[in-house]
mmCIF file of C-alpha atoms in Angstrom:
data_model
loop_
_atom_site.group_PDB
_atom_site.id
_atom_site.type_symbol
_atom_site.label_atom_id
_atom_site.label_comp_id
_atom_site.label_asym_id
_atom_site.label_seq_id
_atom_site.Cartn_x
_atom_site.Cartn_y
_atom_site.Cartn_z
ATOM 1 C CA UNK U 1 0.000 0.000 0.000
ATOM 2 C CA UNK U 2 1.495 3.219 -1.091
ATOM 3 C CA UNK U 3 2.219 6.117 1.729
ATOM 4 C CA UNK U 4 0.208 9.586 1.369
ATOM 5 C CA UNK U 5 2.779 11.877 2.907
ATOM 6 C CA UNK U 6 0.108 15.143 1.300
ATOM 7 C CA UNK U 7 -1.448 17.605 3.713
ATOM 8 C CA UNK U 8 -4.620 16.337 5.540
ATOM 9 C CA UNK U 9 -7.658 17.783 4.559
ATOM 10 C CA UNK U 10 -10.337 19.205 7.614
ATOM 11 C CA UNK U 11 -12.521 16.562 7.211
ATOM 12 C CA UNK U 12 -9.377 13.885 7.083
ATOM 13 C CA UNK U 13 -8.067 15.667 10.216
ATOM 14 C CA UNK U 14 -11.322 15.374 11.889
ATOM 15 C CA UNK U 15 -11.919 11.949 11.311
ATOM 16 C CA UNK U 16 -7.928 11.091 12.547
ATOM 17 C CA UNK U 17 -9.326 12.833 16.180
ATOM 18 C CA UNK U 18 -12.656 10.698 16.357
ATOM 19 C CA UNK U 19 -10.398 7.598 16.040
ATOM 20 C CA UNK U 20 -8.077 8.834 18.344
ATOM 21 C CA UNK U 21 -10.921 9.666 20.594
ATOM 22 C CA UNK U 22 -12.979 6.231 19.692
ATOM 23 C CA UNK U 23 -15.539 8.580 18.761
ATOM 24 C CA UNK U 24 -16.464 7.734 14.631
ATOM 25 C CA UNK U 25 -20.246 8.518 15.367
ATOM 26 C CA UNK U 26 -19.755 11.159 17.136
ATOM 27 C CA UNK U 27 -21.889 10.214 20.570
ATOM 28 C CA UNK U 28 -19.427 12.054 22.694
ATOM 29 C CA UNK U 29 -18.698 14.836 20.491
ATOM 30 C CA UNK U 30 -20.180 16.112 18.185
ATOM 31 C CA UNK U 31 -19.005 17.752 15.070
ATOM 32 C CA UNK U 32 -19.294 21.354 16.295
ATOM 33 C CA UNK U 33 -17.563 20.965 19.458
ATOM 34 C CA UNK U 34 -14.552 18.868 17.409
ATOM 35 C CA UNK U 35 -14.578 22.160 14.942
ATOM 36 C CA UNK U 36 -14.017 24.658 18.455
ATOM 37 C CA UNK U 37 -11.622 22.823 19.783
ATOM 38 C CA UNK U 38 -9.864 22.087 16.339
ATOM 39 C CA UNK U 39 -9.738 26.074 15.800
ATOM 40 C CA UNK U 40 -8.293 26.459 19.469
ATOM 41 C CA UNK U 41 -5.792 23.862 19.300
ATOM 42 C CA UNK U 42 -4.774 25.435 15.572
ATOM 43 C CA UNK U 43 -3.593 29.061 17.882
ATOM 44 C CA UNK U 44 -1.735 26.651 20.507
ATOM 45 C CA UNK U 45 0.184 24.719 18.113
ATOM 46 C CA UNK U 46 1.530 27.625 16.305
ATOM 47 C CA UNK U 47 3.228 28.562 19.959
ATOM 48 C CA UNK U 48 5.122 25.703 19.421
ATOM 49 C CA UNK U 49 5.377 25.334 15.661
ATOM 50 C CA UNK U 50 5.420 28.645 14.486
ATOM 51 C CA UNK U 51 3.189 29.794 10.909
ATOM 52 C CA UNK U 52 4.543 32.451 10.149
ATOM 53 C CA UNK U 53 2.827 34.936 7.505
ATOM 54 C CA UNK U 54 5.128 37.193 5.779
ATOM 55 C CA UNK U 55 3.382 40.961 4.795
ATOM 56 C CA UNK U 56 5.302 44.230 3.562
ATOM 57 C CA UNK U 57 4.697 47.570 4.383
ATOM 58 C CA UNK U 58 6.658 51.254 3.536
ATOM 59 C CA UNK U 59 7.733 53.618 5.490
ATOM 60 C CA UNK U 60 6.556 56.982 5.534
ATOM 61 C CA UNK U 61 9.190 59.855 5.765
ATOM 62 C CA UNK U 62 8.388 62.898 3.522
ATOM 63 C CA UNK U 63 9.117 66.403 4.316
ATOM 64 C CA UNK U 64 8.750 69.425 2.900
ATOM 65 C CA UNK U 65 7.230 72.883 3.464
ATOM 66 C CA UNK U 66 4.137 74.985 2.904
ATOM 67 C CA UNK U 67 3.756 77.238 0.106
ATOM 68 C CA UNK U 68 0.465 78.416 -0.297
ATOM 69 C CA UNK U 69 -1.018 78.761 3.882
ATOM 70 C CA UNK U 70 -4.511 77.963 2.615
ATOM 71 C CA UNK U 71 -7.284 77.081 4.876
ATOM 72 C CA UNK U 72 -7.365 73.338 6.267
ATOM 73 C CA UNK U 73 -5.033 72.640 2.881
ATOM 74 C CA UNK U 74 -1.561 71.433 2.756
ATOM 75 C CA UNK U 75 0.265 72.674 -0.057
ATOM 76 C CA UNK U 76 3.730 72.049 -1.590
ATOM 77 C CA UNK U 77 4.199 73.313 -5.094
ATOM 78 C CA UNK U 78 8.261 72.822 -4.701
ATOM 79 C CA UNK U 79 7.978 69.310 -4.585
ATOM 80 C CA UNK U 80 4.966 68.011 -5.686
ATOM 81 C CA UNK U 81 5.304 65.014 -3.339
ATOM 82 C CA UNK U 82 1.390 63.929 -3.179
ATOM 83 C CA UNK U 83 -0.259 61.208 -4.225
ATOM 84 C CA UNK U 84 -3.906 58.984 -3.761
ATOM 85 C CA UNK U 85 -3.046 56.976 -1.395
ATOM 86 C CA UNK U 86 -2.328 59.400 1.327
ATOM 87 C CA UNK U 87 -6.124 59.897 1.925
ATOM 88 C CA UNK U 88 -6.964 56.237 1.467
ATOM 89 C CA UNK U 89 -3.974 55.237 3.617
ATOM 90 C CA UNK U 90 -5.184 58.103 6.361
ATOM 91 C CA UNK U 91 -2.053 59.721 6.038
ATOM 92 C CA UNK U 92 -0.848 62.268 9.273
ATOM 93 C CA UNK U 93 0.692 65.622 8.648
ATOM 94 C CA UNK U 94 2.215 67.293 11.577
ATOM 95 C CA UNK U 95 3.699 70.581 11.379
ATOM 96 C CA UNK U 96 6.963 70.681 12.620
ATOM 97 C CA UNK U 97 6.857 74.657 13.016
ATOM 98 C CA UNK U 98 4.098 74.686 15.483
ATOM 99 C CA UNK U 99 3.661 70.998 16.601
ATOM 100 C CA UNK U 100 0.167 70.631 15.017
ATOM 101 C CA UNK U 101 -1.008 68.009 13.635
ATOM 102 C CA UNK U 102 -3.934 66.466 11.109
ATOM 103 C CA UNK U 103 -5.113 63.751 8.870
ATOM 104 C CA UNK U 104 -5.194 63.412 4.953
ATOM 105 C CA UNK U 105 -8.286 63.240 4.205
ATOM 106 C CA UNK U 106 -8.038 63.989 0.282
ATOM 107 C CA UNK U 107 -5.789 64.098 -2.652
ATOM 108 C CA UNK U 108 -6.628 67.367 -4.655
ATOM 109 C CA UNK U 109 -3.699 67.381 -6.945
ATOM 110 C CA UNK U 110 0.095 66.552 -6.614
ATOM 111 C CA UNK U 111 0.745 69.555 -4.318
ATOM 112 C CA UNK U 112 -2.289 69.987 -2.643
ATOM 113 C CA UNK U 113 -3.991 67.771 0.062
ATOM 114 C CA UNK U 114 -7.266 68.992 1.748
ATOM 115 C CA UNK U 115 -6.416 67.936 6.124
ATOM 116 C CA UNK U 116 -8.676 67.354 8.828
ATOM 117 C CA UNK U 117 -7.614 70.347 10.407
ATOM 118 C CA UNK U 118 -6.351 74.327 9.704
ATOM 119 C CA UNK U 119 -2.982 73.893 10.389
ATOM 120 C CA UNK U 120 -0.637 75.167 7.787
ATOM 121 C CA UNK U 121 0.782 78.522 7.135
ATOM 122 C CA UNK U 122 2.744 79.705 4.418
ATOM 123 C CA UNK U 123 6.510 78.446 5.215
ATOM 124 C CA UNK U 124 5.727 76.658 7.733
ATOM 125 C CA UNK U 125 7.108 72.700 7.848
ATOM 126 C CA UNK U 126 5.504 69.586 7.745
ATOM 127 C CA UNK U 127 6.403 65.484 7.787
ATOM 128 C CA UNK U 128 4.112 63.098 6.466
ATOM 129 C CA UNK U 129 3.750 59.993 8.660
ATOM 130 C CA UNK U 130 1.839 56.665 8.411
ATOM 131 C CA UNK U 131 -1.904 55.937 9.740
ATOM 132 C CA UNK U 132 -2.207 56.474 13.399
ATOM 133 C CA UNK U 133 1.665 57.148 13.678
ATOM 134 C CA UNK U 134 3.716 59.638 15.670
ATOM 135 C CA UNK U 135 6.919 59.772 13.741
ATOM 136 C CA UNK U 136 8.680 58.026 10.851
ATOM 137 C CA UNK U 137 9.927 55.250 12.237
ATOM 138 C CA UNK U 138 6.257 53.886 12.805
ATOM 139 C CA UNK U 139 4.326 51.842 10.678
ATOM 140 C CA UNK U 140 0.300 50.777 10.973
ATOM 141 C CA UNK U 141 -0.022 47.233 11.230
ATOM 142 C CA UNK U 142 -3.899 47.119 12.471
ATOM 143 C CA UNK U 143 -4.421 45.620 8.839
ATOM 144 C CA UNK U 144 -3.427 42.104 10.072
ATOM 145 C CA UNK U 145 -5.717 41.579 12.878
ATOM 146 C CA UNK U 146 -5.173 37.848 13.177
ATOM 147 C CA UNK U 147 -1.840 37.395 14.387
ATOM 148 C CA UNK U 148 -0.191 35.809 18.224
ATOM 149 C CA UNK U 149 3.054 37.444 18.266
ATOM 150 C CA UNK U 150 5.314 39.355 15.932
ATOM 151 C CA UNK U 151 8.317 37.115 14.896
ATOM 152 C CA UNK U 152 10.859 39.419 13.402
ATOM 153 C CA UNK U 153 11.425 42.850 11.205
ATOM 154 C CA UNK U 154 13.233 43.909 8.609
ATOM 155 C CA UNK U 155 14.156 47.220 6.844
ATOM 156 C CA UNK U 156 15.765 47.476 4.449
ATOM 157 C CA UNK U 157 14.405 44.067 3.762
ATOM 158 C CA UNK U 158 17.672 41.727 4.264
ATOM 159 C CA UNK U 159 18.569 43.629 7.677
ATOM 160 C CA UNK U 160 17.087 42.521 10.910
ATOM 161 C CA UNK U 161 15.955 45.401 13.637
ATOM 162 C CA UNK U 162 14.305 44.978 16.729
ATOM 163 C CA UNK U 163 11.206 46.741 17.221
ATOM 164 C CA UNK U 164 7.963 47.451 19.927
ATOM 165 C CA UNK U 165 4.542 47.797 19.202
ATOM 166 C CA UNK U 166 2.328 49.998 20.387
ATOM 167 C CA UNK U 167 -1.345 49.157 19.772
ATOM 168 C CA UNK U 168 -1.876 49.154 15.914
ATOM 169 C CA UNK U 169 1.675 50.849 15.864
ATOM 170 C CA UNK U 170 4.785 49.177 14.976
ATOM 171 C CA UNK U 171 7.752 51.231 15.766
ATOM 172 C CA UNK U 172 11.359 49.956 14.483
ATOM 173 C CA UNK U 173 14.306 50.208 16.150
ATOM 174 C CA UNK U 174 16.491 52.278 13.468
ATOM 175 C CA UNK U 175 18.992 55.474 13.753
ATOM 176 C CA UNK U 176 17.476 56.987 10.552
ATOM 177 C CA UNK U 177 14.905 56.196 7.708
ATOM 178 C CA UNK U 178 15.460 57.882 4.160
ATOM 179 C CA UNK U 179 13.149 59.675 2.435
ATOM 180 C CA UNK U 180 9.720 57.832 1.423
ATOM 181 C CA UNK U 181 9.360 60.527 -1.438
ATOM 182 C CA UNK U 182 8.034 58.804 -4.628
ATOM 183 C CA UNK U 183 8.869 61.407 -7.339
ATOM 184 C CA UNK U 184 12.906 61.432 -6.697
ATOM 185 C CA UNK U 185 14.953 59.894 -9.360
ATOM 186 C CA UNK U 186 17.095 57.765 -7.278
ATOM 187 C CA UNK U 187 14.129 55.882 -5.308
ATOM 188 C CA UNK U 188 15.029 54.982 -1.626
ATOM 189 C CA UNK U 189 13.929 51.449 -0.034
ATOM 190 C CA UNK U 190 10.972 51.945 1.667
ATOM 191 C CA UNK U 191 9.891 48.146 2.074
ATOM 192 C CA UNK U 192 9.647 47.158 5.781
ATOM 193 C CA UNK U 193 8.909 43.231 6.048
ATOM 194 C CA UNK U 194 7.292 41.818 9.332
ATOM 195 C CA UNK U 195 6.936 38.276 9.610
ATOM 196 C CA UNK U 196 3.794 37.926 12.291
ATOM 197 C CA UNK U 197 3.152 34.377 13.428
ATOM 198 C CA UNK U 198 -0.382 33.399 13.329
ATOM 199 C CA UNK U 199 -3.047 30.357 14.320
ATOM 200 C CA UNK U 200 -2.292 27.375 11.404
ATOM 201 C CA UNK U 201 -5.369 26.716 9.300
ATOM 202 C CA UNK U 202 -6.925 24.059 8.037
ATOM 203 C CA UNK U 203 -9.105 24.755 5.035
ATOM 204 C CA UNK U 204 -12.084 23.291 4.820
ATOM 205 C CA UNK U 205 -12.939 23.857 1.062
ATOM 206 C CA UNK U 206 -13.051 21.048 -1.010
ATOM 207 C CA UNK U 207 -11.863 22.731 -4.088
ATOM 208 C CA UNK U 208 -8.622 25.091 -3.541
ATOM 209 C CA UNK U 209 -7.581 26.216 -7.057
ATOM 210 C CA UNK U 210 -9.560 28.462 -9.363
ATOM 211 C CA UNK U 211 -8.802 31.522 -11.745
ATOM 212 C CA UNK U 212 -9.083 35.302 -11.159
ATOM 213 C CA UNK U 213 -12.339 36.642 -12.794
ATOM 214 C CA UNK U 214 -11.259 40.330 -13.525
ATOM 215 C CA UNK U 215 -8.392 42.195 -14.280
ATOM 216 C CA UNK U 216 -6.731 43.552 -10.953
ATOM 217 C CA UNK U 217 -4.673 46.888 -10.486
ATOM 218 C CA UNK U 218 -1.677 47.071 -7.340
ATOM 219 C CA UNK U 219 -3.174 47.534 -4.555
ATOM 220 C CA UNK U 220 -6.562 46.366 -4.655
ATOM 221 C CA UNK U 221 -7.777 44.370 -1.766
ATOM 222 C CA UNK U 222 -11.001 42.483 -3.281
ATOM 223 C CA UNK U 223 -11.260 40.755 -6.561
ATOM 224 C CA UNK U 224 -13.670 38.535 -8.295
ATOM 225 C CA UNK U 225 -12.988 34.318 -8.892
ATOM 226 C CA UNK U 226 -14.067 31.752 -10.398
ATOM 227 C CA UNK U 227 -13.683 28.494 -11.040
ATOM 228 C CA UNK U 228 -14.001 27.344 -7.783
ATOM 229 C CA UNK U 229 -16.102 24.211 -5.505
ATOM 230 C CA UNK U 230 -20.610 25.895 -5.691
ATOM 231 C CA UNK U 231 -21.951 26.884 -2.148
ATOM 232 C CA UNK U 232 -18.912 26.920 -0.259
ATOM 233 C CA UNK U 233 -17.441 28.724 2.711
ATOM 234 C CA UNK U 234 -14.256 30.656 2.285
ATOM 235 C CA UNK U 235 -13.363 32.008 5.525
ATOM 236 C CA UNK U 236 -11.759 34.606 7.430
ATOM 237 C CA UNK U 237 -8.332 33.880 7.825
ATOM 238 C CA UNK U 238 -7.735 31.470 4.834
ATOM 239 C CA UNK U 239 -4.660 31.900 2.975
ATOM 240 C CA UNK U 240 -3.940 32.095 -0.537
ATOM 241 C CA UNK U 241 -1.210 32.504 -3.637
ATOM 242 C CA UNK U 242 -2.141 34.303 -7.120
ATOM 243 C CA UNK U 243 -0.119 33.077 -9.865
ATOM 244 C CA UNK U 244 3.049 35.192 -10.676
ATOM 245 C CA UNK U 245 2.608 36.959 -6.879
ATOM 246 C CA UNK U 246 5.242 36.674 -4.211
ATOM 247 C CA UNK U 247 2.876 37.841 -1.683
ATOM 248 C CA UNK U 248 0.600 35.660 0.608
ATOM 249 C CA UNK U 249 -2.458 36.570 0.738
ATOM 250 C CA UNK U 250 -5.776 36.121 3.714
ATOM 251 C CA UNK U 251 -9.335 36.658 3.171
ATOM 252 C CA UNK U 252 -10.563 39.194 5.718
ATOM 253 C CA UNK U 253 -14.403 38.749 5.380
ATOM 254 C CA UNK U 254 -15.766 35.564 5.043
ATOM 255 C CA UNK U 255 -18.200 34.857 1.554
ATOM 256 C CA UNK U 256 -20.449 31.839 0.087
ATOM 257 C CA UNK U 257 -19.299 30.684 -3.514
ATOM 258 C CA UNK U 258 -21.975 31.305 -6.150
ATOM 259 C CA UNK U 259 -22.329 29.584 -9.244
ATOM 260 C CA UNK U 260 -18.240 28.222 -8.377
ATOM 261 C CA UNK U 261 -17.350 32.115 -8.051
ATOM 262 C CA UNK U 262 -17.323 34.814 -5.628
ATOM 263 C CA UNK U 263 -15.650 38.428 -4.576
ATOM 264 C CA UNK U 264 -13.109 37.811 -2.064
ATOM 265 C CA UNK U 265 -11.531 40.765 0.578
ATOM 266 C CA UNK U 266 -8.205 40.140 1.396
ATOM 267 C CA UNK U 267 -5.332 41.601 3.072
ATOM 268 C CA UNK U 268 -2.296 42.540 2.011
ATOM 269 C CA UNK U 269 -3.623 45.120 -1.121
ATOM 270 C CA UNK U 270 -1.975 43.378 -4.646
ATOM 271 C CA UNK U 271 1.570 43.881 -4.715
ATOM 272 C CA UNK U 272 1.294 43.388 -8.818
ATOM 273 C CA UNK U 273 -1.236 43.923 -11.489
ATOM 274 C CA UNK U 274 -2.969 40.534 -12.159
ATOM 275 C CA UNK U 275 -4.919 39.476 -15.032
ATOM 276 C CA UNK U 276 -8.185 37.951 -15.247
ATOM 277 C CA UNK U 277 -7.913 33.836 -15.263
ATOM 278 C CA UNK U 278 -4.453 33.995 -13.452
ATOM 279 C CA UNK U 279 -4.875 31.116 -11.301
ATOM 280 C CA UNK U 280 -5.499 31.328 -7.337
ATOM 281 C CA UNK U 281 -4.528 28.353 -4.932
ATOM 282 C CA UNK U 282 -5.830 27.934 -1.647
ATOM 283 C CA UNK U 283 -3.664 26.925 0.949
ATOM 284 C CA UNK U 284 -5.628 23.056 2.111
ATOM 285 C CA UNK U 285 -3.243 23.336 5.506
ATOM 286 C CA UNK U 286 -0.222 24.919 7.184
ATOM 287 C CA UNK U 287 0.378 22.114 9.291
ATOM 288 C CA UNK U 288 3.999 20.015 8.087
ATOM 289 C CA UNK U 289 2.560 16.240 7.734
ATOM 290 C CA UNK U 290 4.737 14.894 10.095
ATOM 291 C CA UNK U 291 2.747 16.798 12.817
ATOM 292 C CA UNK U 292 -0.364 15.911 12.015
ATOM 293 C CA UNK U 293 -0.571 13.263 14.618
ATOM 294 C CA UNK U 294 0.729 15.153 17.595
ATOM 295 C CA UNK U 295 -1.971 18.160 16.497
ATOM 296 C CA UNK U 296 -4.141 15.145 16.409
ATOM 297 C CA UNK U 297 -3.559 14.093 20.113
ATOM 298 C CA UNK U 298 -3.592 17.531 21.028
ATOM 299 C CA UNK U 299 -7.196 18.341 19.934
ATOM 300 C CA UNK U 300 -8.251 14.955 21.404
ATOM 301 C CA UNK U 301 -6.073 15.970 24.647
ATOM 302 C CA UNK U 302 -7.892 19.263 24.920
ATOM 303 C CA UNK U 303 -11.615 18.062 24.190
ATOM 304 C CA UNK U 304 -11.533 15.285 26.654
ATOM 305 C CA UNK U 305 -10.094 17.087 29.468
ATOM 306 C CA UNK U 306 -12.903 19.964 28.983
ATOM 307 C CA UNK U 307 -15.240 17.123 28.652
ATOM 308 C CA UNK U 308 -14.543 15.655 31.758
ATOM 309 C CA UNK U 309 -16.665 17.830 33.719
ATOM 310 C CA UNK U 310 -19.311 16.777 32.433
ATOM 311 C CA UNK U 311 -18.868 13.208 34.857
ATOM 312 C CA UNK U 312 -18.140 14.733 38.242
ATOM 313 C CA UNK U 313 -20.370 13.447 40.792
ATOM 314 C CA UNK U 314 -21.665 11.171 38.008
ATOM 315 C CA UNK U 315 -22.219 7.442 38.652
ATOM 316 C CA UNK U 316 -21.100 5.008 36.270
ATOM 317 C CA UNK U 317 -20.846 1.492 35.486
ATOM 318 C CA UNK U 318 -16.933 2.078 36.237
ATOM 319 C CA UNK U 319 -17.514 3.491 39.859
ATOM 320 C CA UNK U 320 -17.569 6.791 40.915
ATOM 321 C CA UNK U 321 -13.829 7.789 40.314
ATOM 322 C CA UNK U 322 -14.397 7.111 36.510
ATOM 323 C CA UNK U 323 -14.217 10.953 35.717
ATOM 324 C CA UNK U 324 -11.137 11.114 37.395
ATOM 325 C CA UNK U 325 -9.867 8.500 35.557
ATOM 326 C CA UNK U 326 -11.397 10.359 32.132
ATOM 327 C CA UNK U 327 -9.455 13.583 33.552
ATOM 328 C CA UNK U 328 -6.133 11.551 34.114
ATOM 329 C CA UNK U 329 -6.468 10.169 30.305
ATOM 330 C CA UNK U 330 -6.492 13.272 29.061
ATOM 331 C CA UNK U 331 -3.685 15.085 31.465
ATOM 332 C CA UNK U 332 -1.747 12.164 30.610
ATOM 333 C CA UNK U 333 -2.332 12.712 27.061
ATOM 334 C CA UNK U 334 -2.094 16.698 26.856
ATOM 335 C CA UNK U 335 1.226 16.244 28.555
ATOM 336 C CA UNK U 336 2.671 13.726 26.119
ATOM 337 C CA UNK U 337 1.939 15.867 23.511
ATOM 338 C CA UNK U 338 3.343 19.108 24.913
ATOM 339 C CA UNK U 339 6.446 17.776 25.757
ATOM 340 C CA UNK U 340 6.977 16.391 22.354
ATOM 341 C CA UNK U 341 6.429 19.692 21.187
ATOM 342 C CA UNK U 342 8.545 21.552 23.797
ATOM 343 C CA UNK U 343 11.582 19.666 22.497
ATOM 344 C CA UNK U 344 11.063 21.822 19.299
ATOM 345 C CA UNK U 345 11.112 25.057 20.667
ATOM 346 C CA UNK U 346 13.671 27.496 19.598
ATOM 347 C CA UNK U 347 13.182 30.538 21.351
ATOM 348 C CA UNK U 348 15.844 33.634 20.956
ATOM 349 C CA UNK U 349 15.985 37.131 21.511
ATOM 350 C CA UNK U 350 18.676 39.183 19.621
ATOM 351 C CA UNK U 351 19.789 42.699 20.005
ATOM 352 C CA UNK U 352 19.808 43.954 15.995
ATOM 353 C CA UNK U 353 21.763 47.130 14.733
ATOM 354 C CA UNK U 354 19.942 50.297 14.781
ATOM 355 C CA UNK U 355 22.066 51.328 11.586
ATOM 356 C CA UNK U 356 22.755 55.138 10.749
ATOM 357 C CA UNK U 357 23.130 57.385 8.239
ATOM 358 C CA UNK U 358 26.735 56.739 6.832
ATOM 359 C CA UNK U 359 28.868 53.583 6.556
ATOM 360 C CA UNK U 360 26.553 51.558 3.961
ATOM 361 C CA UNK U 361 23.445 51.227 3.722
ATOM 362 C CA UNK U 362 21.627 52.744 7.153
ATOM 363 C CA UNK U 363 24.810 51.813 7.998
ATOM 364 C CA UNK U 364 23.121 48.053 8.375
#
């Protein structure tokens, strides 16, 4: 008989657990409590085995200086720095002159930006920072809403820097960050990568490649498919790949197929132009297959211990201490498995160089 080393699907994964558990009807627990404590166990395991989601995001660093002093406007006619996405990114402006600040909230040309609030006179500076950020060495990550724990940051991409987060704010740990300023002819690197570790999913379509259904312009963050399973579930959190795309991309909203189609929402925006009927794939699981089992004995682990319970003070044909015995099972069990996984830990904290100005590149 030939060995299927290929991801488990959900419903392969459940069905592993009931046999674990004894349980292939179901009489002890039922399909909707295995799904809850699947989903739990999915945010433990990645403690141990980390998934870990890559996403980029840019600095924001541009400066420059009033020319015009026009009523809750910011405008800059020497440099013409401006561009849509400031107002759809929620852009802040804070005057440097008089420590004011406001909030893009539209593009009306290259040089002008209409602001939340009258802040600007003529001559007076200003530095454009991310959303919700207070200088820039911040960037918003309040996008990814789904991740346990930040696992590292780099910028320029290729150089490690330590970092703390603040709320939605991510602030990194750097001596200086060049100019974000689009329009210059030598282009600086403004590409920040964060890798955040997140829950592993298991996917529980039953159809995980289909096409794109529309053209798609950088930066969009829905697009229509097709081509996929009818009347299925893609959910929140499920990760995917468009064909000639680095980027990994997660639904943020989740939506019934229709007619084998649907518009997905997804987060990061598209880091390329893609063309309708470039192909999609689904990721079916982020679990290796050689730790399938222990996330088996895990989920069982977890479900009988909160099941147990149920049979204090119960009476059985066993005797009386038969919960206790239940309880042990699974204690026994949960610390098996935990220790298994504790032997693949690798947990280190670094201190990364803040760079600088001169001596290479930030000075690494």
């Amino acid at each position: 008989m030939a060995i299927n080393y290929a991801n488990r699907t959900y419903a392969e994964m459940q069905n592993l657990i009931e046999q674990m558990l004894q349980d292939t009807g179901n009489s002890t627990f039922d399909t909707t409590e295995l799904g809850y404590w699947i989903e739990e166990s999915l945010k433990e395991f990645a403690n141990y085995k980390p998934h870990l989601v890559p996403v980029v995001f840019q600095i924001e660093s541009r400066t420059g200086s009033d020319t015009a002093g026009t009523s809750s406007k910011l405008t800059d006619t020497n440099k013409s720095q401006f561009v849509a996405g400031d107002a759809t990114f929620e852009k802040v402006i804070h005057n440097t002159t008089d420590d004011t600040w406001a909030v893009v909230e539209a593009q009306d040309s290259t040089s002008v930006l209409s602001i939340s609030a009258d802040i600007m006179a003529s001559g007076e500076n200003y530095e454009i920072y991310n959303k919700r950020c207070w200088n820039e060495y911040q960037i918003y990550i309040g996008d990814v809403t789904d991740y346990l724990e930040v696992d590292s940051v780099e910028y320029p991409i290729g150089h490690k820097r330590n970092w703390k987060i603040y709320n939605d704010v991510l602030e990194i740990a750097v001596n200086y960050i060049e100019d974000s300023d689009s329009t210059l002819s030598t282009l600086s690197r403004v590409d920040v990568l964060v890798r955040f570790n997140k829950p592993h999913r298991l996917n529980q379509l039953t159809d995980w490649s289909g096409e794109t259904n529309a053209n798609g312009t950088k930066g969009d963050k829905t697009i229509a498919i097709d081509g996929m399973g009818d009347t299925e579930i893609i959910e929140r959190g499920d990760e995917f790949y468009i064909q000639y795309h680095r980027a990994l991309y997660t639904i943020m909203a989740d939506v019934t197929t229709r007619g084998n189609g649907a518009t997905i929402t997804f987060f990061p925006g598209l880091e390329a132009a893609s063309t309708d009927n470039d192909d999609i794939e689904f990721i079916k699981s982020t679990l290796h297959p050689q730790d399938e089992d222990v996330f088996a004995q895990l989920v069982a682990a977890r479900a009988v211990l909160s099941d147990s319970i149920r049979h204090i003070g119960g009476i059985s044909i066993a005797g009386a201490g038969t919960w206790f015995d239940y309880q042990s099972w699974a204690r026994d069990k949960l610390a098996e498995v935990l220790s298994k996984l504790n032997k693949n830990v690798m947990r280190s904290k670094k201190m990364y160089s803040r760079g600088g100005r001169f001596g290479g590149l930030l000075g690494r």
